[in-house]
Structures are given as C-alpha cells and as structure tokens.
Coordinates of C-alpha atoms and ligand atoms in Angstrom, one line a residue:
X1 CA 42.9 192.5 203.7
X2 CA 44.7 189.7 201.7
X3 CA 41.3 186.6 201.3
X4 CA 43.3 183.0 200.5
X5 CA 41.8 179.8 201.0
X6 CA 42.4 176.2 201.7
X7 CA 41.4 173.1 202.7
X8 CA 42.7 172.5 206.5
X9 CA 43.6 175.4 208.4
X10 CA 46.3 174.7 211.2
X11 CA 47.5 176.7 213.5
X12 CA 51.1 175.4 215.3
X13 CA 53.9 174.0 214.4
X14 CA 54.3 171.6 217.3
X15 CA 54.3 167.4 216.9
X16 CA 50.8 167.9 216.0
X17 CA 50.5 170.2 213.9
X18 CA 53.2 169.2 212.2
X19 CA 52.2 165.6 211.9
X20 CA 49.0 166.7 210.8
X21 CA 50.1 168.9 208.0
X22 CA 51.9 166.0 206.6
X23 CA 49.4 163.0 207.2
X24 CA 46.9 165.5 205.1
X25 CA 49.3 165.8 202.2
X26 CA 50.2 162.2 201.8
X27 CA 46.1 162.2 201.9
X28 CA 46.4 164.7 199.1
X29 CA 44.3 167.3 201.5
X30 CA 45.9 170.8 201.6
X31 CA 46.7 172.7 204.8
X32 CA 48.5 175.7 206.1
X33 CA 49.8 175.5 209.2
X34 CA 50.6 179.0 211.4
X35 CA 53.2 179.4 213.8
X36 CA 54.1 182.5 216.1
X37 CA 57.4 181.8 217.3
X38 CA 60.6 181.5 214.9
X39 CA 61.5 177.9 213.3
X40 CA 65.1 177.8 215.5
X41 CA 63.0 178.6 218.8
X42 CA 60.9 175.6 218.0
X43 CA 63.6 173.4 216.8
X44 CA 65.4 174.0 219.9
X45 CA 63.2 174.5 222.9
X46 CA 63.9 171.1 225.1
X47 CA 60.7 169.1 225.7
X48 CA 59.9 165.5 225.6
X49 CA 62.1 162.2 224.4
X50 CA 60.2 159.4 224.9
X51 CA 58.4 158.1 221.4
X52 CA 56.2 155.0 221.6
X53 CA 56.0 152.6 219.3
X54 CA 52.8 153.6 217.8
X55 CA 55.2 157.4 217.3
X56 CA 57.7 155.6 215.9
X57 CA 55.8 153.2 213.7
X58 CA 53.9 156.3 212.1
X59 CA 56.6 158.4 211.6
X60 CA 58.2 156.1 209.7
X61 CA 55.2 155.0 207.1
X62 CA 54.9 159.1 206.9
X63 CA 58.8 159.1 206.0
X64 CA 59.8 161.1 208.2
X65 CA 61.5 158.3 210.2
X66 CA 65.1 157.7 208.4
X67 CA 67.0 159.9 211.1
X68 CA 65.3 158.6 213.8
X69 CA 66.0 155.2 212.5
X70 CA 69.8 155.8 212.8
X71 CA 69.7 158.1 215.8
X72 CA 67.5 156.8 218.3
X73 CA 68.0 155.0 220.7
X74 CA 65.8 151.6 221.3
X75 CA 64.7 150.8 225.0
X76 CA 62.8 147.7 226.1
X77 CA 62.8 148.2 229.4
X78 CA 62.5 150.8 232.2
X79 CA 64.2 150.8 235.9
X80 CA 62.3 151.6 238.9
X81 CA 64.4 152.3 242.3
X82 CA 63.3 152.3 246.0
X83 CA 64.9 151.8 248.9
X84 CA 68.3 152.2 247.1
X85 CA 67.4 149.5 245.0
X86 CA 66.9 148.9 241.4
X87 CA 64.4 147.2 240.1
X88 CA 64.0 146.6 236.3
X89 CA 60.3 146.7 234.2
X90 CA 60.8 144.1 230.6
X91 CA 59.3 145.8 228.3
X92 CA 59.8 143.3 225.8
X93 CA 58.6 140.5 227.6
X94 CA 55.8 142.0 228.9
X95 CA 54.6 143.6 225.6
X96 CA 55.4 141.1 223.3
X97 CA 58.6 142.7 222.0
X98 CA 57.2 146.4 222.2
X99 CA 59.7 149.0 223.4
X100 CA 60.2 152.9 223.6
X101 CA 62.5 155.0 221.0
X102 CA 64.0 158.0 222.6
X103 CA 64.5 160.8 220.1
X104 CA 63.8 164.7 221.2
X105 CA 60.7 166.3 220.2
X106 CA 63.2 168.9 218.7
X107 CA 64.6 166.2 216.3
X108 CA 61.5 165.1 215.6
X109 CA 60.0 168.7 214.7
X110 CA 63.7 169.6 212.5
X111 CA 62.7 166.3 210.8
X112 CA 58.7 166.9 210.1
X113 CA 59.6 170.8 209.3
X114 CA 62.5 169.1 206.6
X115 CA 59.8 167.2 205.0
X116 CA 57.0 169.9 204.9
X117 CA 59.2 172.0 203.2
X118 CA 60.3 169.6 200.4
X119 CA 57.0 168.7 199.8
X120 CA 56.0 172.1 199.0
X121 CA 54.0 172.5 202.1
X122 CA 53.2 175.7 203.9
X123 CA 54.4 176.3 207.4
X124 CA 54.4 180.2 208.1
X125 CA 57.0 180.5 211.4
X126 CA 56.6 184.1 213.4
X127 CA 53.0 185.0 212.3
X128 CA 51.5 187.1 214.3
X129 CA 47.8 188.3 215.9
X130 CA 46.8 184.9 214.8
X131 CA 43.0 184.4 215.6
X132 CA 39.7 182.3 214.2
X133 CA 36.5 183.4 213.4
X134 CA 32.8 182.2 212.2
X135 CA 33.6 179.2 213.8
X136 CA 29.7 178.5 213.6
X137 CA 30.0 178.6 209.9
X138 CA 30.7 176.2 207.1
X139 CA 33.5 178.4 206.6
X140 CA 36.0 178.8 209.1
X141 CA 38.2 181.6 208.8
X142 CA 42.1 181.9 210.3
X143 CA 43.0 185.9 210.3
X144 CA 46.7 186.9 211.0
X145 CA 49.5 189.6 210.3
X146 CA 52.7 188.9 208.7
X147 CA 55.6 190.8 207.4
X148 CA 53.2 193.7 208.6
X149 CA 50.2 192.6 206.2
X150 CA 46.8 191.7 207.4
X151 CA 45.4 188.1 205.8
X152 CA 42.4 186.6 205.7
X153 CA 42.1 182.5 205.0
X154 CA 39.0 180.8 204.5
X155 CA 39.5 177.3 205.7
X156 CA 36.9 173.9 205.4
X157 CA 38.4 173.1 208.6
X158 CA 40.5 174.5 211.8
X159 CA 42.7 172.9 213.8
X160 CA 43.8 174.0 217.1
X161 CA 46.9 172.4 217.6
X162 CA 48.4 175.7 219.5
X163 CA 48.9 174.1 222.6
X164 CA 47.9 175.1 226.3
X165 CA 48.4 178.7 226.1
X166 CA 46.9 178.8 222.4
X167 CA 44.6 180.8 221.1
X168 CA 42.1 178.3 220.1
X169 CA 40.1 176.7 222.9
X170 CA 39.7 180.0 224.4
X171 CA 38.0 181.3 221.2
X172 CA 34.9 178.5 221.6
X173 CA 32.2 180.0 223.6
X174 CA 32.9 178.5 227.8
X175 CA 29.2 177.5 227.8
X176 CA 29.9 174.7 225.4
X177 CA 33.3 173.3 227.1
X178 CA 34.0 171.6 230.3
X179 CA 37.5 171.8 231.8
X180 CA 38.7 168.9 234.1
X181 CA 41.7 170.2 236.0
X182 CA 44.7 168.9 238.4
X183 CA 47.5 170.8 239.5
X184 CA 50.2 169.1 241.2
X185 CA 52.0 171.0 244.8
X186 CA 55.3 169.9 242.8
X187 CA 57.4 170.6 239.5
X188 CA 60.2 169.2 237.4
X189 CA 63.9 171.0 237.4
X190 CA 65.6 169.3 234.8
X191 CA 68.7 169.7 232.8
X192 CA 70.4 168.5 229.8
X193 CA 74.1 167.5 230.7
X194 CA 77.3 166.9 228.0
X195 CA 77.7 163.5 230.2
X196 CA 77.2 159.6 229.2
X197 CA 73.7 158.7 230.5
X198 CA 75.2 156.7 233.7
X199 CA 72.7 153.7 232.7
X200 CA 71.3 152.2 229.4
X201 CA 67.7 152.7 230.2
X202 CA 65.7 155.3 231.9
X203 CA 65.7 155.1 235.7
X204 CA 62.8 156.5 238.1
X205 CA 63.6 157.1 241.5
X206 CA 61.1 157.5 244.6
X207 CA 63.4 158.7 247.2
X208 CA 62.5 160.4 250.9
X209 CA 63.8 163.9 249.2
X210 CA 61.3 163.5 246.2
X211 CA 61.1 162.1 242.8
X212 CA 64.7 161.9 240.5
X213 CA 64.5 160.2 237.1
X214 CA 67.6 159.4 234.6
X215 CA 67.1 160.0 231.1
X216 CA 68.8 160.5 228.2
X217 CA 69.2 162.2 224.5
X218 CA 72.4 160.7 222.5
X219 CA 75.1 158.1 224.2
X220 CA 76.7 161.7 225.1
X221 CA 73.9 163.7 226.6
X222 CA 72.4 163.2 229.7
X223 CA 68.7 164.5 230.3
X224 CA 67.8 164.5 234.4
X225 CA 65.0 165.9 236.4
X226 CA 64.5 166.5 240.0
X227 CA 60.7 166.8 241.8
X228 CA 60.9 170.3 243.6
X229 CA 58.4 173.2 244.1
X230 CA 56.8 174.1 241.4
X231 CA 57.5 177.9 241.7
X232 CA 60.9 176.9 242.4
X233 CA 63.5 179.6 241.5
X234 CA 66.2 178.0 239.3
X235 CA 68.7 180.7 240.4
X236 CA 68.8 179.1 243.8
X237 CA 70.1 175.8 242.0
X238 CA 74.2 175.9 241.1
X239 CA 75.2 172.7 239.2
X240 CA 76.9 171.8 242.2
X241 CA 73.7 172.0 243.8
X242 CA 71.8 170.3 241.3
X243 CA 74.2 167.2 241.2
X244 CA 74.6 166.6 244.6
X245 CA 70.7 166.3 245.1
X246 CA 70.6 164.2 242.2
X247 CA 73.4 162.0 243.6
X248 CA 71.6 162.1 246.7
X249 CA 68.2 160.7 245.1
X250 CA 69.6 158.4 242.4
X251 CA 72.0 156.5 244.9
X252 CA 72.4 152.5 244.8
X253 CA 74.9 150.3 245.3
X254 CA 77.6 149.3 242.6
X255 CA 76.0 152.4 240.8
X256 CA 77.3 155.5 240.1
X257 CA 76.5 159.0 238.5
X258 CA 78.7 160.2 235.8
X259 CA 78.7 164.0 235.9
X260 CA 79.2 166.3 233.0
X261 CA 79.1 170.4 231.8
X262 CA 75.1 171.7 232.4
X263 CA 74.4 172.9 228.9
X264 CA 70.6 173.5 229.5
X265 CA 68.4 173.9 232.9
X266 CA 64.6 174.7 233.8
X267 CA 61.8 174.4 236.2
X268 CA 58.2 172.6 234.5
X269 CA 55.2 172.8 236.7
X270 CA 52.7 170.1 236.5
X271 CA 49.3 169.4 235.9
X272 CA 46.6 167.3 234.0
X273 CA 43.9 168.8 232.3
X274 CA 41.2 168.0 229.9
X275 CA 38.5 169.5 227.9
X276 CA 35.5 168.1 226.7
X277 CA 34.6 167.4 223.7
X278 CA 37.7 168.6 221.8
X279 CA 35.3 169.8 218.7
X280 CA 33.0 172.7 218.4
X281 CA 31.6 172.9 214.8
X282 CA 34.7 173.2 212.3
X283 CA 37.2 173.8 215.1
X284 CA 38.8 170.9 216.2
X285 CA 41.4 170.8 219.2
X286 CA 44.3 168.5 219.5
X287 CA 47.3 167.9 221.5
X288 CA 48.2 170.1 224.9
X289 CA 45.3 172.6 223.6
X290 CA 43.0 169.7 224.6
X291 CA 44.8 167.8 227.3
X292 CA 48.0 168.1 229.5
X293 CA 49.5 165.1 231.5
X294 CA 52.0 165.4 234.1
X295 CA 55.5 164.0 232.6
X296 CA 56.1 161.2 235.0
X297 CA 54.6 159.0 232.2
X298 CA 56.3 160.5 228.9
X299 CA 53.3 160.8 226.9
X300 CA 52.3 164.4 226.0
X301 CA 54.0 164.2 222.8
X302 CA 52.5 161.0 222.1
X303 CA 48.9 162.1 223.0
X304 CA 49.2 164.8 221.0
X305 CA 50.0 162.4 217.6
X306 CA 47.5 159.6 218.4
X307 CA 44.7 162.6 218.2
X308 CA 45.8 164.0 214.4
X309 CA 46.2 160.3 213.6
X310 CA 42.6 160.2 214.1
X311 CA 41.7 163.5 212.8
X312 CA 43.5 163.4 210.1
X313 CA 41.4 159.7 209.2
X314 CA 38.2 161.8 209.5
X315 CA 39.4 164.4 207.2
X316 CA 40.5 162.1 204.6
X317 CA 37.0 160.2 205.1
X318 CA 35.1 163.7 204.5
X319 CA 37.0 164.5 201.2
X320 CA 37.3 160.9 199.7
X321 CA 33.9 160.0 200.5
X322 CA 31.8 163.6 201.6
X323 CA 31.2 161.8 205.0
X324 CA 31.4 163.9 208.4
X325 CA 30.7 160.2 209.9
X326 CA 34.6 159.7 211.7
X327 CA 34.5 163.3 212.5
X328 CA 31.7 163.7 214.3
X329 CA 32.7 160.8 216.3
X330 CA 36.7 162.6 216.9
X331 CA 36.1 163.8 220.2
X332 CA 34.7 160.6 221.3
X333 CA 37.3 158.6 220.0
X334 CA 39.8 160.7 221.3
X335 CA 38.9 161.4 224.6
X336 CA 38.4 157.4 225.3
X337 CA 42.2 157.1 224.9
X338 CA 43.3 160.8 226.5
X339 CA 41.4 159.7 230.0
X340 CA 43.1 155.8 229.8
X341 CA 46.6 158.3 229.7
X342 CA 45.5 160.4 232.1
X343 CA 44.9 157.9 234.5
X344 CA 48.8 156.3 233.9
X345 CA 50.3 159.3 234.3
X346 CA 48.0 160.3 237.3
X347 CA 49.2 156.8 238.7
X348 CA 53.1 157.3 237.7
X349 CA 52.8 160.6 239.3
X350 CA 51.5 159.8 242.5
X351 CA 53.4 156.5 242.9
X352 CA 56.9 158.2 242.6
X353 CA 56.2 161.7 244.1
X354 CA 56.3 162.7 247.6
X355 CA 53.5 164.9 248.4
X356 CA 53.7 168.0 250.7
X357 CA 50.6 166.5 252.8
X358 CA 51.9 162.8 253.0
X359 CA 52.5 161.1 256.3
X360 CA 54.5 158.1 257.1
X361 CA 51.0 156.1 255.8
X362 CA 51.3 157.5 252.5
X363 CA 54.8 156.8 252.6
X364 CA 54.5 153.3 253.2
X365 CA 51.6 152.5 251.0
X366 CA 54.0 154.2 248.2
X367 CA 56.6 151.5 248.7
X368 CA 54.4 149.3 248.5
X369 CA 53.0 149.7 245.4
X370 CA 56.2 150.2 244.0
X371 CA 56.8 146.8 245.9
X372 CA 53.9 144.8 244.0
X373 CA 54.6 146.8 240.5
X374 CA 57.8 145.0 240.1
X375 CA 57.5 142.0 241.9
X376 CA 53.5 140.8 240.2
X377 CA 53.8 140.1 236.3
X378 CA 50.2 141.5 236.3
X379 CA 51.1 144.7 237.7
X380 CA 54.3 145.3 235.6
X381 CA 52.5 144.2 233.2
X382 CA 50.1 146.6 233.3
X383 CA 53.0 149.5 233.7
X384 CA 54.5 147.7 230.5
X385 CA 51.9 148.2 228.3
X386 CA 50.9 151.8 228.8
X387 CA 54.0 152.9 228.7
X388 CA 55.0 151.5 225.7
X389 CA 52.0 152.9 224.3
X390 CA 47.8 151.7 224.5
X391 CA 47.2 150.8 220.9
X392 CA 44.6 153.1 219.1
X393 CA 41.2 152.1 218.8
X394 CA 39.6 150.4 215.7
X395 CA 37.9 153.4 213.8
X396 CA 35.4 151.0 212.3
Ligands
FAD401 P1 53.1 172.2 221.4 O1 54.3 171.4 221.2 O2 53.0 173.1 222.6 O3 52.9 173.1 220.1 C1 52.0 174.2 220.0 C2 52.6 175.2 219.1 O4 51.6 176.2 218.9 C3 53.8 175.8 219.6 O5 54.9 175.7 218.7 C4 53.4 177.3 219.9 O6 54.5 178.2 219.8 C5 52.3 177.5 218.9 N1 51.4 178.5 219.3 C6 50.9 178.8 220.5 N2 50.0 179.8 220.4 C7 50.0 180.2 219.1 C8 49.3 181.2 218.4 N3 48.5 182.1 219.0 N4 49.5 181.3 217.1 C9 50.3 180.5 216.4 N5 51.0 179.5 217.0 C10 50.8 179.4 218.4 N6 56.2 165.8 227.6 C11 56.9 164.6 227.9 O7 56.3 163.6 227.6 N7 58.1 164.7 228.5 C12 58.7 165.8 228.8 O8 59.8 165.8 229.3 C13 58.1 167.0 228.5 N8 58.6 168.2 228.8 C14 58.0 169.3 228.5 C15 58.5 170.6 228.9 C16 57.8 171.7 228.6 C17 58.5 173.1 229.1 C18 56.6 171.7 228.0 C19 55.8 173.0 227.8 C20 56.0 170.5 227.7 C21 56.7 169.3 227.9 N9 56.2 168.0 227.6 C22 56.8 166.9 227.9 C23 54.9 167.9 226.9 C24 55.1 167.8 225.4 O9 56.2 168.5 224.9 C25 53.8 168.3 224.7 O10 52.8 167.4 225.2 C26 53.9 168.3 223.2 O11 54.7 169.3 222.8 C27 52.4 168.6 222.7 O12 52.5 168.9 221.3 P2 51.5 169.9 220.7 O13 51.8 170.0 219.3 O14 50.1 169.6 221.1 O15 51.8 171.3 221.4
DHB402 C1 61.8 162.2 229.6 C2 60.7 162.9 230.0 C3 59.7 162.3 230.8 O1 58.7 163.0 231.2 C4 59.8 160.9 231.1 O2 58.8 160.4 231.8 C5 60.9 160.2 230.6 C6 61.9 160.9 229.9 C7 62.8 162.9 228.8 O3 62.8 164.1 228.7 O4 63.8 162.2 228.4

C-alpha cells in the first residue's frame, strides 16, 4: 500500500469539487481531488446552464472566468407563458441590474480542469474503489486503486463532493444523518438541438399537456425539455415526436419554433432531498451529495458552489488562524441557504407542472398564481430575486 498525504482530500471532479480544489490553492491549502469517471465523460455529460451572478462573479475573481466572459450569454430576464401567452419576469429591474449567465456546466468544468492543471494541481480522472475511512479520527484517510495500485492518503480533511450516488454520505454512520426526501410523479426529457434558440431568453411554459421550457447553449444550440413520466422510455420519443409535443406546449401567437438536427436526448427524474447536517467530524458533504433540487429553478449547480464557497472560508480560517470556528458552523450556514432553494424550486416546480392527481381546482389555482407572479411587482419580484441568485450570508 502506497501512504501519501495532504491537506484537503476531495473526492469528485464536478462544479464543486472542482471549485473547491481551486479556491484552496489560491488560499495556498493543498488538495487532491479523485474522480472515477474519465475527464472527456465529465467534460461532456450535458447538465445544467443557468450560472447566477454570485457563479459568475466567483469564477471570475478565481480566474477561471475569461471564456465565460466571451461565450456566455447574459440574460436579465425570464418569460413565463400561460394560456398561450407570454409573459415576461425583468430581472434587471427587479434585482437592481442582476441577471443570469448561461454557460454549460461542461464549459465550466473544461475551464476549472484547464486551470487545475496549470496550476500544478492534482485531479486524478478514472480512479477507482474509492472509499474513506477513520472518519472519527483527526486523520481522515481517502483509500483507492489506480493504474492497478492500491493507495492510501492521509488527509486533514475530506470532502464529499461525489454527488448523489457518491460514496461519501453513505460512509457516515445513518444514526447521525437525517434524510428529507421528495420525489416528483414526473421527469424531464430534454434534448440539445443544432437550432437558433427561437427566443432571446429562457421561456417556461405551463400548458394542459405538462410543463415545456426553452433554453439555450450558444446562439446555435437549442437546449429544450418536456415534463413526462419519470420512467419514461426515450425510445418511444422520435424527434418528430419530440417536436411536435414541444410545438404543441410552447405555442403563442406571432411565435414560432425553429427546429433543428437532435444531437443529444434524455429522460431526468426529479426530486428534492436534503441531509442534515452536511458534516460528521472531518467529512464534510457538499453539492448533490448533500442536496438535490428539482430543475425547474436552475440551481443545483449553483448550490453546489455557494457550499465550497463557504467551506473553503472555513478551511482557510483553520490553517491561517488554527480556528475550527467557521467550520463547525458549515452545516448551519449552509443548510440556511440550501432550504431557502429548496423552497423556490419546490414553488417553480409545482407552479409549472401538472400533477397526475390534479383536478380542474388545482388547475385553476395554477393559473392563478402564474396570474399574480407576473402581474404583482412583489411577487415577480420575489421570483426575480431567487432566481438570479439569494446572496450568501455574512460569515461574520
Ligand atoms: P456532480 O456534478 O454530480 O459531481 C460529482 C462527481 O463525483 C461526478 O463527476 C462523479 O462522477 C463523481 N463521483 C461519484 N462517485 C464517485 C466515487 N465513488 N469516486 C470518485 N468520484 C465519484 N441542474 C440544473 O440546474 N439544471 C439542469 O438542467 C440540470 N440537469 C441535470 C441533469 C442530470 C442528468 C443531472 C444528474 C443533474 C442535473 N442538474 C441540473 C444538477 C446539476 O448538474 C448538479 O446539481 C451539479 O452537477 C452538482 O454538482 P456536484 O459537483 O455537487 O455534483
Ligand atoms: C436549463 C435547465 C434548467 O433546469 C432550467 O431551469 C433552465 C435552463 C438548461 O439546461 O439550460
């Protein structure tokens, strides 16, 4: 067995632990960061697109932002259509000139892994039988194979930024968690189309056939989902299929869809889920190993960075100043923000969907909603300013 050491032990190479590798070196704290799938499987697996400001804004004092800078595109508002109408949310006005960047997780991740690897940093892609141990101790160790060698790495810290189906949160004993769980009767099919997005800014559409929502990568690529079951078989769905419906859901007057080749298509199920606290010992969670929101209201990757933000503040305070003080508080602060997200996307969710129990009630009390959202400044203003991102709280 190979023993190594370092300071911060990480284990996945999504947005957060990616963003957490790097916010510890500029903090001059090293890290390894482990990774079981292959760097071009997790530079081009198709996820989120939506950065808030508070994204954008860190990437960019990490410098990591240039590309995004000249790629992205800048929104400052959203549509929402009912009834065949649409009607538009300001974010700009509403926010005080905030507004949404959409760049793919993806670009973001080719961008973070770029700057990792220039600065010398360690990100090991296709490791495998990862796994932690004496979590209890003052010593933390990470143990995995690679190139068919067993390894051993005595860390200060762990982080558990392997996502829902990680390893991590299932290593801390079950008596010292508590899981909060949702599952929705409904999923996402979604594809990524070589089309002009058909509108400037993102539309979501309530419609009597289920939720549709417009979205977009580059002025060429069109990203689009449909609500649909969420075991739904995707073989069932031809493009001709898939465009029609979407058509169908999307329609308004003096409007119309441009269609394009499908280059990419899946089925996302949904659920929210949170676990309390997101620390045991030396093992801290973050990201969708902590927490999963449904996507109505673009925020997993986001959630996932405002928690290293914070952990990665505690770390620096431990080595700088030998004070567990902001750590110990990590889950707290943390999970004060994760439930104010939850709730938003819990809302977006259930305003937009059609549910498999709803009645003509439910229907109408929908509308409605959607109704007073766009038509009170208060309400809109409300939808504005989660969207566009809930500042972080002072760590003071
Ligand atoms: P992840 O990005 O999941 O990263 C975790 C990493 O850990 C992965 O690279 C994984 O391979 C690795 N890993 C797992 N187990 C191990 C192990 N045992 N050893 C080593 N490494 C391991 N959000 C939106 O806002 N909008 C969307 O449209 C959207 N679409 C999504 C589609 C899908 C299919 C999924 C799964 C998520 C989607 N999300 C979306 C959510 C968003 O992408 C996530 O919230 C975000 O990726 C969270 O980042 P993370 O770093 O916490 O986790
Ligand atoms: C996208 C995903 C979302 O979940 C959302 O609410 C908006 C946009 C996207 O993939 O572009």
């Amino acid at each position: 067995m190979n023993v190594q050491r370092t300071q911060v032990g990480i284990i996945g190479a999504g947005p957060a632990g990616l963003v957490l590798s790097h916010l510890l070196h500029l903090h001059g704290i090293e890290s390894v960061v482990f990774e079981n799938r292959s760097r071009q499987h997790v530079e081009e697996r198709v996820r989120a697109g939506v950065l808030e400001q508070g994204t954008v804004d860190l990437l960019t004092q990490m410098g990591v932002g240039e590309r995004m800078q000249r790629e992205g595109l800048v929104h400052y508002g959203i549509e929402l259509r009912f009834n065949g109408e649409g009607h538009r949310i300001d974010f700009k006005d509403l926010t005080g000139g905030k507004g949404i960047t959409i760049y793919a997780q993806a670009e973001v991740l080719k961008d973070l892994n770029n700057a990792r690897i220039a600065a010398g940093g360690q990100v090991l892609f296709e490791v495998e039988d990862v796994a932690v141990c004496d979590l209890e101790s003052s010593h933390p160790k990470i143990r995995y194979r690679k190139d068919a060698t067993d390894y051993e790495l005595h860390c200060d810290f762990i982080a558990g930024c392997d996502g829902y189906h990680g390893i991590c949160r299932p290593s801390i004993p079950s008596h010292a968690l508590t899981e909060y769980d949702r599952i929705y009767p409904f999923g996402w099919l979604g594809i990524l189309a070589e089309a002009p997005p058909s509108s400037h800014e993102l539309i979501y559409a309530y419609h009597d056939r289920g939720f549709a929502l417009l979205s977009m990568r580059t002025p060429h690529i069109s990203r689009l989902y449909l609500q649909c079951q969420p075991d739904e078989d995707i073989e069932t769905w031809s493009d001709d299929r898939i465009w029609h419906e979407l058509h169908t859901r999307l329609v308004s007057s003096n409007w119309k869809l441009t269609e394009g080749p499908v280059l990419q298509k899946g089925v996302t199920g949904m659920r929210s889920f949170v676990v309390e606290p997101m620390q045991y010992h030396r093992l801290f969670l973050a990201g969708d190993s902590a927490h999963i929101v449904p996507p109505t209201g673009a925020k997993g990757l986001n959630l996932a960075v405002s928690d290293v933000q914070i952990l990665a503040r505690g770390l620096d305070e431990y080595y700088s100043k030998c004070s567990l003080r902001l750590l110990d508080r990590y889950s707290e602060i943390c999970l004060r923000r994760v439930w104010k997200v939850q709730r938003f996307s819990w809302w977006m969710t259930s305003m937009l969907h059609r549910f498999t129990d709803d009645n003509p009630f439910d229907q109408r009390r929908q509308l409605a909603e959607l109704d007073y959202v766009t038509s009170s400044r208060a309400a809109s203003k409300s939808l504005a300013e989660n969207y566009v991102g809930l500042p972080l709280d002072p760590l003071e």
